[in-house]
mmCIF file of C-alpha atoms and ligand atoms in Angstrom:
data_model
loop_
_atom_site.group_PDB
_atom_site.id
_atom_site.type_symbol
_atom_site.label_atom_id
_atom_site.label_comp_id
_atom_site.label_asym_id
_atom_site.label_seq_id
_atom_site.Cartn_x
_atom_site.Cartn_y
_atom_site.Cartn_z
ATOM 1 C CA MET A 227 -91.180 117.937 69.499
ATOM 2 C CA ALA A 228 -89.550 121.061 67.314
ATOM 3 C CA THR A 229 -88.867 123.621 69.011
ATOM 4 C CA PRO A 230 -88.115 127.380 67.892
ATOM 5 C CA THR A 231 -84.379 127.839 68.006
ATOM 6 C CA VAL A 232 -83.408 131.439 69.624
ATOM 7 C CA LEU A 233 -80.034 133.089 67.668
ATOM 8 C CA ASP A 234 -78.360 135.922 69.024
ATOM 9 C CA GLY A 235 -79.126 138.728 66.141
ATOM 10 C CA ARG A 236 -75.853 140.499 66.451
ATOM 11 C CA ASP A 237 -74.037 137.722 65.915
ATOM 12 C CA PRO A 238 -73.050 137.880 62.042
ATOM 13 C CA ARG A 239 -72.686 133.693 61.908
ATOM 14 C CA SER A 240 -76.270 133.841 62.846
ATOM 15 C CA ILE A 241 -77.389 135.572 59.838
ATOM 16 C CA GLU A 242 -75.569 133.450 57.823
ATOM 17 C CA ARG A 243 -77.720 130.400 59.817
ATOM 18 C CA ALA A 244 -80.838 132.340 59.065
ATOM 19 C CA VAL A 245 -80.043 133.240 55.254
ATOM 20 C CA GLU A 246 -79.054 129.478 55.034
ATOM 21 C CA ARG A 247 -82.611 128.598 56.466
ATOM 22 C CA LEU A 248 -83.966 131.026 53.898
ATOM 23 C CA ARG A 249 -82.601 129.173 50.766
ATOM 24 C CA GLN A 250 -84.345 125.903 51.616
ATOM 25 C CA ARG A 251 -87.770 127.635 51.932
ATOM 26 C CA GLN A 252 -87.937 127.476 55.870
ATOM 27 C CA ALA A 253 -89.234 130.873 57.727
ATOM 28 C CA VAL A 254 -86.711 133.145 59.754
ATOM 29 C CA ALA A 255 -88.143 134.938 62.689
ATOM 30 C CA MET A 256 -86.419 138.602 62.974
ATOM 31 C CA PRO A 257 -86.466 142.020 64.877
ATOM 32 C CA THR A 258 -87.685 145.240 63.164
ATOM 33 C CA GLU A 259 -87.967 147.861 65.067
ATOM 34 C CA THR A 260 -91.725 147.990 64.927
ATOM 35 C CA VAL A 261 -92.654 144.450 65.883
ATOM 36 C CA TYR A 262 -91.095 141.052 65.204
ATOM 37 C CA GLY A 263 -91.673 139.883 61.307
ATOM 38 C CA LEU A 264 -91.821 136.117 60.362
ATOM 39 C CA ALA A 265 -89.654 135.940 56.999
ATOM 40 C CA ALA A 266 -89.421 134.235 53.785
ATOM 41 C CA ASP A 267 -87.882 134.937 50.781
ATOM 42 C CA GLY A 268 -90.244 137.251 48.766
ATOM 43 C CA LEU A 269 -90.222 136.403 45.744
ATOM 44 C CA ASP A 270 -90.612 132.526 45.934
ATOM 45 C CA ALA A 271 -94.518 131.716 46.121
ATOM 46 C CA GLN A 272 -93.847 128.105 47.630
ATOM 47 C CA ALA A 273 -91.360 130.035 50.531
ATOM 48 C CA VAL A 274 -94.185 132.589 50.989
ATOM 49 C CA ALA A 275 -96.774 129.890 51.366
ATOM 50 C CA GLY A 276 -94.870 128.289 54.205
ATOM 51 C CA VAL A 277 -95.285 131.732 56.016
ATOM 52 C CA PHE A 278 -99.028 131.738 55.511
ATOM 53 C CA ASP A 279 -99.226 128.200 56.803
ATOM 54 C CA LEU A 280 -97.384 128.922 60.207
ATOM 55 C CA LYS A 281 -99.341 131.500 60.747
ATOM 56 C CA ARG A 282 -102.756 130.047 60.002
ATOM 57 C CA ARG A 283 -103.607 133.554 58.030
ATOM 58 C CA PRO A 284 -106.057 133.376 55.446
ATOM 59 C CA ARG A 285 -104.268 133.844 51.725
ATOM 60 C CA PHE A 286 -106.457 136.946 51.290
ATOM 61 C CA ASP A 287 -104.519 139.069 53.347
ATOM 62 C CA PRO A 288 -101.423 140.055 51.502
ATOM 63 C CA LEU A 289 -97.936 140.783 53.156
ATOM 64 C CA ILE A 290 -95.318 143.393 52.960
ATOM 65 C CA LEU A 291 -91.576 142.775 50.671
ATOM 66 C CA HIS A 292 -89.444 144.598 53.106
ATOM 67 C CA VAL A 293 -86.270 145.774 51.328
ATOM 68 C CA ALA A 294 -82.364 146.036 52.599
ATOM 69 C CA GLU A 295 -81.860 149.818 51.041
ATOM 70 C CA PRO A 296 -84.548 152.451 50.562
ATOM 71 C CA ALA A 297 -83.596 152.455 46.359
ATOM 72 C CA ALA A 298 -84.815 148.430 46.308
ATOM 73 C CA TRP A 299 -88.585 149.765 46.404
ATOM 74 C CA SER A 300 -88.491 150.062 42.576
ATOM 75 C CA ALA A 301 -87.509 146.268 42.127
ATOM 76 C CA VAL A 302 -90.930 144.974 42.933
ATOM 77 C CA ALA A 303 -93.041 148.270 42.524
ATOM 78 C CA THR A 304 -93.549 151.238 39.732
ATOM 79 C CA GLY A 305 -95.930 154.003 39.383
ATOM 80 C CA MET A 306 -95.252 155.518 42.961
ATOM 81 C CA SER A 307 -96.464 159.487 43.154
ATOM 82 C CA GLU A 308 -94.420 161.629 43.848
ATOM 83 C CA ALA A 309 -95.590 161.944 47.126
ATOM 84 C CA GLY A 310 -94.886 158.181 47.939
ATOM 85 C CA ARG A 311 -91.220 158.965 46.844
ATOM 86 C CA ARG A 312 -91.236 162.318 49.228
ATOM 87 C CA LEU A 313 -92.200 159.752 52.218
ATOM 88 C CA ALA A 314 -89.570 157.294 51.345
ATOM 89 C CA GLU A 315 -86.732 159.928 51.070
ATOM 90 C CA ALA A 316 -87.841 161.354 54.371
ATOM 91 C CA MET A 317 -88.904 157.823 56.520
ATOM 92 C CA TRP A 318 -86.852 154.936 55.049
ATOM 93 C CA PRO A 319 -84.889 153.403 56.666
ATOM 94 C CA GLY A 320 -88.167 153.396 58.968
ATOM 95 C CA PRO A 321 -91.848 152.134 59.594
ATOM 96 C CA ILE A 322 -94.099 153.324 57.351
ATOM 97 C CA THR A 323 -94.866 150.699 54.232
ATOM 98 C CA LEU A 324 -95.545 151.937 51.112
ATOM 99 C CA VAL A 325 -98.323 150.430 49.026
ATOM 100 C CA ALA A 326 -98.072 151.343 45.403
ATOM 101 C CA PRO A 327 -98.626 149.072 41.419
ATOM 102 C CA ARG A 328 -96.823 145.602 41.669
ATOM 103 C CA ARG A 329 -94.223 145.184 39.335
ATOM 104 C CA ALA A 330 -95.542 142.345 36.856
ATOM 105 C CA GLY A 331 -94.064 139.292 36.742
ATOM 106 C CA VAL A 332 -91.769 139.755 39.699
ATOM 107 C CA VAL A 333 -94.269 139.291 42.779
ATOM 108 C CA PRO A 334 -95.877 136.361 43.506
ATOM 109 C CA ASP A 335 -99.658 136.822 43.262
ATOM 110 C CA LEU A 336 -99.600 134.595 47.065
ATOM 111 C CA VAL A 337 -97.567 137.724 48.447
ATOM 112 C CA THR A 338 -99.962 140.478 47.045
ATOM 113 C CA ALA A 339 -103.081 138.164 47.689
ATOM 114 C CA GLY A 340 -103.758 138.942 43.610
ATOM 115 C CA LEU A 341 -104.301 143.107 44.661
ATOM 116 C CA GLU A 342 -102.168 144.969 41.761
ATOM 117 C CA THR A 343 -100.455 147.012 44.205
ATOM 118 C CA VAL A 344 -97.759 145.416 46.727
ATOM 119 C CA ALA A 345 -96.653 146.768 49.858
ATOM 120 C CA VAL A 346 -92.913 147.516 50.191
ATOM 121 C CA ARG A 347 -91.088 148.837 53.358
ATOM 122 C CA CYS A 348 -87.093 149.080 54.360
ATOM 123 C CA PRO A 349 -87.125 148.413 58.242
ATOM 124 C CA SER A 350 -84.245 150.394 60.515
ATOM 125 C CA HIS A 351 -83.813 147.672 62.992
ATOM 126 C CA PRO A 352 -79.915 146.654 62.192
ATOM 127 C CA VAL A 353 -80.505 142.348 62.174
ATOM 128 C CA ALA A 354 -83.391 143.090 59.644
ATOM 129 C CA SER A 355 -80.704 145.168 57.939
ATOM 130 C CA ALA A 356 -78.011 142.653 58.051
ATOM 131 C CA LEU A 357 -80.225 139.841 57.316
ATOM 132 C CA LEU A 358 -81.526 141.431 54.349
ATOM 133 C CA ARG A 359 -78.279 142.630 52.995
ATOM 134 C CA VAL A 360 -77.101 139.142 53.462
ATOM 135 C CA PHE A 361 -79.958 137.418 51.485
ATOM 136 C CA GLY A 362 -79.770 139.602 49.236
ATOM 137 C CA GLY A 363 -83.413 139.584 48.106
ATOM 138 C CA PRO A 364 -86.391 141.122 49.169
ATOM 139 C CA LEU A 365 -88.005 139.334 52.075
ATOM 140 C CA ALA A 366 -92.319 138.934 52.827
ATOM 141 C CA ALA A 367 -92.620 139.395 56.496
ATOM 142 C CA PRO A 368 -95.720 139.303 58.227
ATOM 143 C CA SER A 369 -95.910 139.936 61.968
ATOM 144 C CA ALA A 370 -94.713 136.696 63.731
ATOM 145 C CA ASN A 371 -97.941 136.052 65.364
ATOM 146 C CA ARG A 372 -100.960 133.629 64.531
ATOM 147 C CA PHE A 373 -103.542 135.391 62.268
ATOM 148 C CA GLY A 374 -105.111 137.643 64.498
ATOM 149 C CA ALA A 375 -103.239 137.172 67.844
ATOM 150 C CA VAL A 376 -101.135 140.041 69.665
ATOM 151 C CA SER A 377 -98.090 141.101 67.866
ATOM 152 C CA PRO A 378 -94.859 140.351 68.912
ATOM 153 C CA THR A 379 -92.230 142.583 70.621
ATOM 154 C CA ARG A 380 -89.632 140.288 71.969
ATOM 155 C CA ALA A 381 -87.804 137.452 70.798
ATOM 156 C CA ASP A 382 -89.899 134.945 73.796
ATOM 157 C CA HIS A 383 -93.168 136.224 72.641
ATOM 158 C CA VAL A 384 -92.211 134.680 68.846
ATOM 159 C CA VAL A 385 -90.707 131.143 70.811
ATOM 160 C CA ALA A 386 -94.227 131.169 72.613
ATOM 161 C CA GLU A 387 -96.776 131.817 70.031
ATOM 162 C CA PHE A 388 -95.471 129.206 67.633
ATOM 163 C CA ALA A 389 -93.871 126.317 70.421
ATOM 164 C CA GLY A 390 -94.127 123.551 68.651
ATOM 165 C CA GLU A 391 -92.617 124.662 65.365
ATOM 166 C CA ASP A 392 -89.578 124.358 63.540
ATOM 167 C CA LEU A 393 -88.433 127.849 63.533
ATOM 168 C CA ALA A 394 -85.076 130.330 63.415
ATOM 169 C CA VAL A 395 -85.809 133.157 65.455
ATOM 170 C CA LEU A 396 -83.275 135.895 66.164
ATOM 171 C CA ASP A 397 -83.168 137.564 68.534
ATOM 172 C CA GLY A 398 -82.901 141.297 68.274
ATOM 173 C CA GLY A 399 -83.824 142.297 71.721
ATOM 174 C CA PRO A 400 -87.303 144.441 72.460
ATOM 175 C CA SER A 401 -88.378 146.553 69.601
ATOM 176 C CA ASP A 402 -88.637 149.754 70.188
ATOM 177 C CA ARG A 403 -91.287 151.095 68.633
ATOM 178 C CA GLY A 404 -93.695 148.621 69.475
ATOM 179 C CA LEU A 405 -96.817 149.271 66.723
ATOM 180 C CA GLU A 406 -97.082 147.790 63.062
ATOM 181 C CA SER A 407 -95.589 150.158 60.476
ATOM 182 C CA THR A 408 -97.995 152.931 59.177
ATOM 183 C CA VAL A 409 -99.122 151.075 55.901
ATOM 184 C CA VAL A 410 -99.996 153.911 53.306
ATOM 185 C CA ARG A 411 -101.326 153.691 49.468
ATOM 186 C CA VAL A 412 -99.014 156.106 47.523
ATOM 187 C CA VAL A 413 -100.128 154.929 43.690
ATOM 188 C CA ALA A 414 -99.148 157.534 41.643
ATOM 189 C CA GLY A 415 -102.963 159.717 39.976
ATOM 190 C CA GLU A 416 -104.515 159.062 43.399
ATOM 191 C CA PRO A 417 -104.205 160.860 46.594
ATOM 192 C CA VAL A 418 -102.461 159.182 49.724
ATOM 193 C CA GLU A 419 -104.484 157.356 51.729
ATOM 194 C CA VAL A 420 -103.513 155.756 55.305
ATOM 195 C CA LEU A 421 -104.902 152.069 55.336
ATOM 196 C CA ARG A 422 -103.135 151.056 58.508
ATOM 197 C CA LEU A 423 -102.310 153.786 61.620
ATOM 198 C CA GLY A 424 -99.111 152.533 63.081
ATOM 199 C CA ALA A 425 -95.506 153.605 64.540
ATOM 200 C CA VAL A 426 -95.679 157.137 61.958
ATOM 201 C CA THR A 427 -98.016 159.020 62.664
ATOM 202 C CA VAL A 428 -100.234 160.904 60.760
ATOM 203 C CA GLU A 429 -99.105 164.020 61.671
ATOM 204 C CA ALA A 430 -95.741 163.040 60.846
ATOM 205 C CA ILE A 431 -96.638 162.585 57.147
ATOM 206 C CA ALA A 432 -98.992 165.197 56.828
ATOM 207 C CA GLY A 433 -95.387 167.322 57.549
ATOM 208 C CA VAL A 434 -93.838 165.555 54.767
ATOM 209 C CA ILE A 435 -96.314 165.575 51.769
ATOM 210 C CA GLY A 436 -97.905 168.791 52.728
ATOM 211 C CA GLU A 437 -101.368 168.427 53.144
ATOM 212 C CA GLU A 438 -103.349 165.964 55.271
ATOM 213 C CA PRO A 439 -103.940 162.368 54.001
ATOM 214 C CA ALA A 440 -106.959 160.603 54.169
ATOM 215 C CA VAL A 441 -107.091 158.174 56.527
ATOM 216 C CA ARG A 442 -109.443 155.210 55.829
ATOM 217 C CA ALA A 443 -108.332 153.066 58.851
ATOM 218 C CA SER A 444 -111.221 153.506 61.293
ATOM 219 C CA THR A 445 -112.883 150.626 63.195
ATOM 220 C CA SER A 446 -116.230 152.478 62.686
ATOM 221 C CA ARG A 447 -116.341 150.803 59.219
ATOM 222 C CA PRO A 448 -118.601 148.335 58.838
ATOM 223 C CA SER A 449 -117.331 144.591 60.052
ATOM 224 C CA GLY A 450 -117.404 141.816 57.539
ATOM 225 C CA THR A 451 -116.078 144.185 54.471
ATOM 226 C CA ALA A 452 -113.346 141.688 54.234
ATOM 227 C CA THR A 453 -114.237 138.096 53.766
ATOM 228 C CA GLU A 454 -113.248 135.158 52.159
ATOM 229 C CA GLY A 455 -112.359 135.167 48.641
ATOM 230 C CA LYS A 456 -112.477 139.133 48.235
ATOM 231 C CA SER A 457 -109.026 140.173 48.879
ATOM 232 C CA ALA A 458 -109.190 142.473 51.999
ATOM 233 C CA GLU A 459 -107.407 146.117 50.732
ATOM 234 C CA ALA A 460 -106.073 146.120 54.247
ATOM 235 C CA PRO A 461 -106.915 143.156 55.984
ATOM 236 C CA GLY A 462 -104.616 144.625 58.880
ATOM 237 C CA MET A 463 -107.967 146.636 59.114
ATOM 238 C CA LEU A 464 -110.327 143.530 60.171
ATOM 239 C CA ASP A 465 -112.253 144.779 62.925
ATOM 240 C CA ARG A 466 -111.009 142.016 65.643
ATOM 241 C CA HIS A 467 -107.242 141.465 65.349
ATOM 242 C CA TYR A 468 -104.345 142.650 67.358
ATOM 243 C CA ALA A 469 -106.566 140.101 69.586
ATOM 244 C CA PRO A 470 -105.469 138.458 73.484
ATOM 245 C CA ARG A 471 -107.755 135.703 73.951
ATOM 246 C CA THR A 472 -109.030 137.079 77.763
ATOM 247 C CA PRO A 473 -112.080 138.982 76.779
ATOM 248 C CA LEU A 474 -111.348 143.121 76.044
ATOM 249 C CA ARG A 475 -113.923 145.785 77.230
ATOM 250 C CA LEU A 476 -112.246 149.455 76.774
ATOM 251 C CA MET A 477 -113.790 151.906 79.174
ATOM 252 C CA THR A 478 -113.578 155.380 80.274
ATOM 253 C CA ALA A 479 -111.564 155.599 83.659
ATOM 254 C CA ALA A 480 -114.711 157.444 85.454
ATOM 255 C CA ASP A 481 -116.477 153.585 83.988
ATOM 256 C CA ALA A 482 -113.093 152.246 85.265
ATOM 257 C CA ALA A 483 -113.151 153.575 88.744
ATOM 258 C CA ALA A 484 -117.049 152.487 89.059
ATOM 259 C CA ILE A 485 -116.391 148.780 88.565
ATOM 260 C CA GLY A 486 -117.262 147.072 91.576
ATOM 261 C CA LEU A 487 -114.407 144.788 94.348
ATOM 262 C CA SER A 488 -115.753 141.938 93.255
ATOM 263 C CA GLU A 489 -115.488 142.662 89.620
ATOM 264 C CA ARG A 490 -111.705 143.849 89.836
ATOM 265 C CA ARG A 491 -110.635 140.182 91.582
ATOM 266 C CA VAL A 492 -111.273 138.877 87.805
ATOM 267 C CA THR A 493 -110.226 141.774 85.991
ATOM 268 C CA GLY A 494 -107.206 142.700 84.355
ATOM 269 C CA LEU A 495 -106.685 146.623 83.865
ATOM 270 C CA LEU A 496 -104.706 148.209 81.211
ATOM 271 C CA ALA A 497 -104.263 152.227 81.168
ATOM 272 C CA CYS A 498 -101.194 154.803 80.927
ATOM 273 C CA ASP A 499 -100.183 155.665 84.581
ATOM 274 C CA GLU A 500 -101.884 158.448 85.223
ATOM 275 C CA ALA A 501 -105.234 156.755 84.944
ATOM 276 C CA ALA A 502 -104.288 153.277 86.224
ATOM 277 C CA GLU A 503 -103.320 155.541 89.522
ATOM 278 C CA ALA A 504 -106.865 156.945 89.726
ATOM 279 C CA ILE A 505 -108.507 154.131 89.010
ATOM 280 C CA GLY A 506 -107.443 152.467 91.995
ATOM 281 C CA ASP A 507 -107.192 149.554 93.104
ATOM 282 C CA GLY A 508 -108.375 145.988 93.450
ATOM 283 C CA PHE A 509 -107.709 144.510 90.097
ATOM 284 C CA ALA A 510 -106.381 140.917 89.534
ATOM 285 C CA ALA A 511 -103.662 142.252 87.201
ATOM 286 C CA LYS A 512 -102.737 145.695 86.384
ATOM 287 C CA ALA A 513 -100.815 147.125 83.511
ATOM 288 C CA GLY A 514 -99.257 150.643 83.438
ATOM 289 C CA LEU A 515 -98.301 151.430 79.539
ATOM 290 C CA GLY A 516 -96.330 154.462 81.196
ATOM 291 C CA SER A 517 -96.990 158.281 81.548
ATOM 292 C CA ARG A 518 -99.458 159.932 79.322
ATOM 293 C CA GLY A 519 -96.407 162.719 78.558
ATOM 294 C CA ASP A 520 -94.817 159.826 76.677
ATOM 295 C CA PRO A 521 -96.764 158.173 73.577
ATOM 296 C CA ALA A 522 -94.089 156.782 72.415
ATOM 297 C CA GLY A 523 -93.257 154.729 75.676
ATOM 298 C CA MET A 524 -96.714 153.873 76.098
ATOM 299 C CA ALA A 525 -96.620 152.441 71.798
ATOM 300 C CA ALA A 526 -93.366 150.539 72.954
ATOM 301 C CA ARG A 527 -95.178 148.688 75.954
ATOM 302 C CA LEU A 528 -98.678 147.946 74.651
ATOM 303 C CA PHE A 529 -98.113 144.379 73.218
ATOM 304 C CA ALA A 530 -96.167 143.054 75.372
ATOM 305 C CA ALA A 531 -99.066 144.812 78.505
ATOM 306 C CA MET A 532 -101.419 142.498 76.295
ATOM 307 C CA ARG A 533 -99.407 139.598 76.835
ATOM 308 C CA GLU A 534 -98.759 139.603 80.201
ATOM 309 C CA LEU A 535 -102.335 140.414 81.606
ATOM 310 C CA ASP A 536 -103.510 137.682 78.639
ATOM 311 C CA ALA A 537 -101.540 135.185 80.893
ATOM 312 C CA ALA A 538 -102.514 136.555 84.634
ATOM 313 C CA GLY A 539 -105.794 134.100 84.259
ATOM 314 C CA VAL A 540 -108.286 136.531 84.716
ATOM 315 C CA THR A 541 -111.636 136.550 83.326
ATOM 316 C CA GLN A 542 -112.167 139.733 80.978
ATOM 317 C CA LEU A 543 -109.270 142.646 80.777
ATOM 318 C CA VAL A 544 -110.248 146.706 80.565
ATOM 319 C CA ALA A 545 -108.730 148.924 79.069
ATOM 320 C CA VAL A 546 -108.592 152.869 78.765
ATOM 321 C CA PRO A 547 -108.115 154.868 75.643
ATOM 322 C CA VAL A 548 -105.029 157.461 75.638
ATOM 323 C CA GLU A 549 -105.245 160.693 74.297
ATOM 324 C CA PRO A 550 -106.104 160.180 70.765
ATOM 325 C CA ILE A 551 -102.961 162.592 68.758
ATOM 326 C CA GLY A 552 -99.776 161.281 67.368
ATOM 327 C CA LEU A 553 -99.127 157.737 68.622
ATOM 328 C CA GLY A 554 -102.435 158.015 70.547
ATOM 329 C CA ARG A 555 -104.502 157.118 67.409
ATOM 330 C CA ALA A 556 -102.580 154.354 66.567
ATOM 331 C CA ILE A 557 -102.947 152.535 70.025
ATOM 332 C CA ASN A 558 -106.421 153.245 70.729
ATOM 333 C CA ASP A 559 -106.860 151.698 67.090
ATOM 334 C CA ARG A 560 -105.237 148.588 68.380
ATOM 335 C CA LEU A 561 -107.141 148.449 71.550
ATOM 336 C CA ALA A 562 -109.952 148.991 69.529
ATOM 337 C CA ARG A 563 -109.384 145.728 67.533
ATOM 338 C CA ALA A 564 -108.079 144.331 70.443
ATOM 339 C CA SER A 565 -111.827 144.657 71.785
ATOM 340 C CA ALA A 566 -113.738 143.796 68.921
HETATM 341 O O1 LIG B 754 -94.256 146.655 60.812
HETATM 342 C C1 LIG B 754 -94.721 145.749 59.995
HETATM 343 O O2 LIG B 754 -95.248 146.234 59.682
HETATM 344 C C2 LIG B 754 -94.453 144.336 60.457
HETATM 345 C C3 LIG B 754 -93.260 144.109 60.083
HETATM 346 C C4 LIG B 754 -92.371 142.777 60.521
HETATM 347 O O3 LIG B 754 -92.655 144.901 59.078
HETATM 348 N N1 LIG B 754 -94.865 143.348 59.293
HETATM 349 C C5 LIG B 754 -96.587 143.678 59.604
HETATM 350 O O4 LIG B 754 -96.979 142.552 58.799
HETATM 351 O O5 LIG B 754 -97.251 144.089 60.582
HETATM 352 P P1 LIG B 754 -98.697 142.393 58.584
HETATM 353 O O6 LIG B 754 -98.533 141.229 57.461
HETATM 354 O O7 LIG B 754 -99.122 141.536 59.982
HETATM 355 O O8 LIG B 754 -99.336 143.348 58.119
HETATM 356 C C6 LIG B 754 -99.158 143.478 57.041
HETATM 357 C C7 LIG B 754 -100.444 144.593 56.475
HETATM 358 C C8 LIG B 754 -101.789 143.941 56.382
HETATM 359 O O9 LIG B 754 -103.022 145.242 57.013
HETATM 360 C C9 LIG B 754 -102.159 144.254 55.029
HETATM 361 O O10 LIG B 754 -103.901 143.694 54.973
HETATM 362 C C10 LIG B 754 -101.021 145.499 54.658
HETATM 363 O O11 LIG B 754 -100.193 145.266 55.201
HETATM 364 N N2 LIG B 754 -101.085 144.988 53.130
HETATM 365 C C11 LIG B 754 -100.318 144.720 52.251
HETATM 366 N N3 LIG B 754 -100.116 144.472 51.077
HETATM 367 C C12 LIG B 754 -101.111 145.029 50.728
HETATM 368 C C13 LIG B 754 -101.663 145.736 50.155
HETATM 369 N N4 LIG B 754 -101.451 145.403 48.588
HETATM 370 N N5 LIG B 754 -102.576 146.859 49.673
HETATM 371 C C14 LIG B 754 -103.195 146.924 50.673
HETATM 372 N N6 LIG B 754 -102.815 146.503 52.041
HETATM 373 C C15 LIG B 754 -102.041 145.520 52.397
HETATM 374 MG MG1 LIG B 755 -100.079 140.966 62.061
#
């Protein structure tokens, strides 16, 4: 049986091997500061098709093009608003993805799922940067998980996700942000719009552009907006996404504290340390996200904690949302989608 090969991402020879594979249209899993991505030559439709197949991702869900240098966005996109340029300047390299009109004739339709816009991001992880520089062109890279599943924040998550596949995985250690990039639409002549909450907070974006951006990322919109045959505008926004296999329910700390002993024995609990402490013992498994005073730490641990609980053999997961400010909004967004 084929199996993923783990390469030390800090070794230049691993980068060379990974680039050879990319040139043969084979996917490579690469670490980024947000989550691990499944990378392929972003300007080669056949290579990109391989990534969709490996992920079992529907073709209506467009991919992000990753570039080595901030200035490289203009090779694949045009017509970015002034606010978008300011965001690129302030936040790249880093975990923000900017959506702008695509450059005609350069970006394959498959990358954008036929949309007239393309999503671009310049990651800050040194291994991703090295891979992009040596490859010498944009890499399309969705998160390195099967479609709809929890995003991987460690090389061993990718290996588990793609057991049985012939895949090279560059190991760059745990992703320090732990949440996917924030996706922001920055088309000239249009207001800035956040399409997916993520590792860059809405507050930080407002600080750069000088006004509150609109946030379309909301689980309260009717489900089923994105259906086969119609390109979803931000399919990361599909209601059910980032989901463990075990059913997950959202609850207030008070409701979780009221769960009886027999139910606790088959339940996995996910909450900040303070809430987990207050809710008490008797759960089959418990994953503390860290202190509520450290939202960055909670974000970094979220997906690994979901995977841990998923492997605990419980019949249900209960998650307690965190305070909905800053990164807490993105954390709650992922919890809500995991429960949808
Ligand atoms: O942090 C990240 O963004 C990670 C790492 C690997 O860079 N990548 C990632 O990719 O999360 P993926 O494919 O799992 O999510 C990409 C998101 C999806 O929600 C997709 O709908 C949105 O970006 N997207 C891509 N192209 C778009 C476009 N033209 N317009 C609107 N949304 C777009
Ligand atoms: Mg994803």
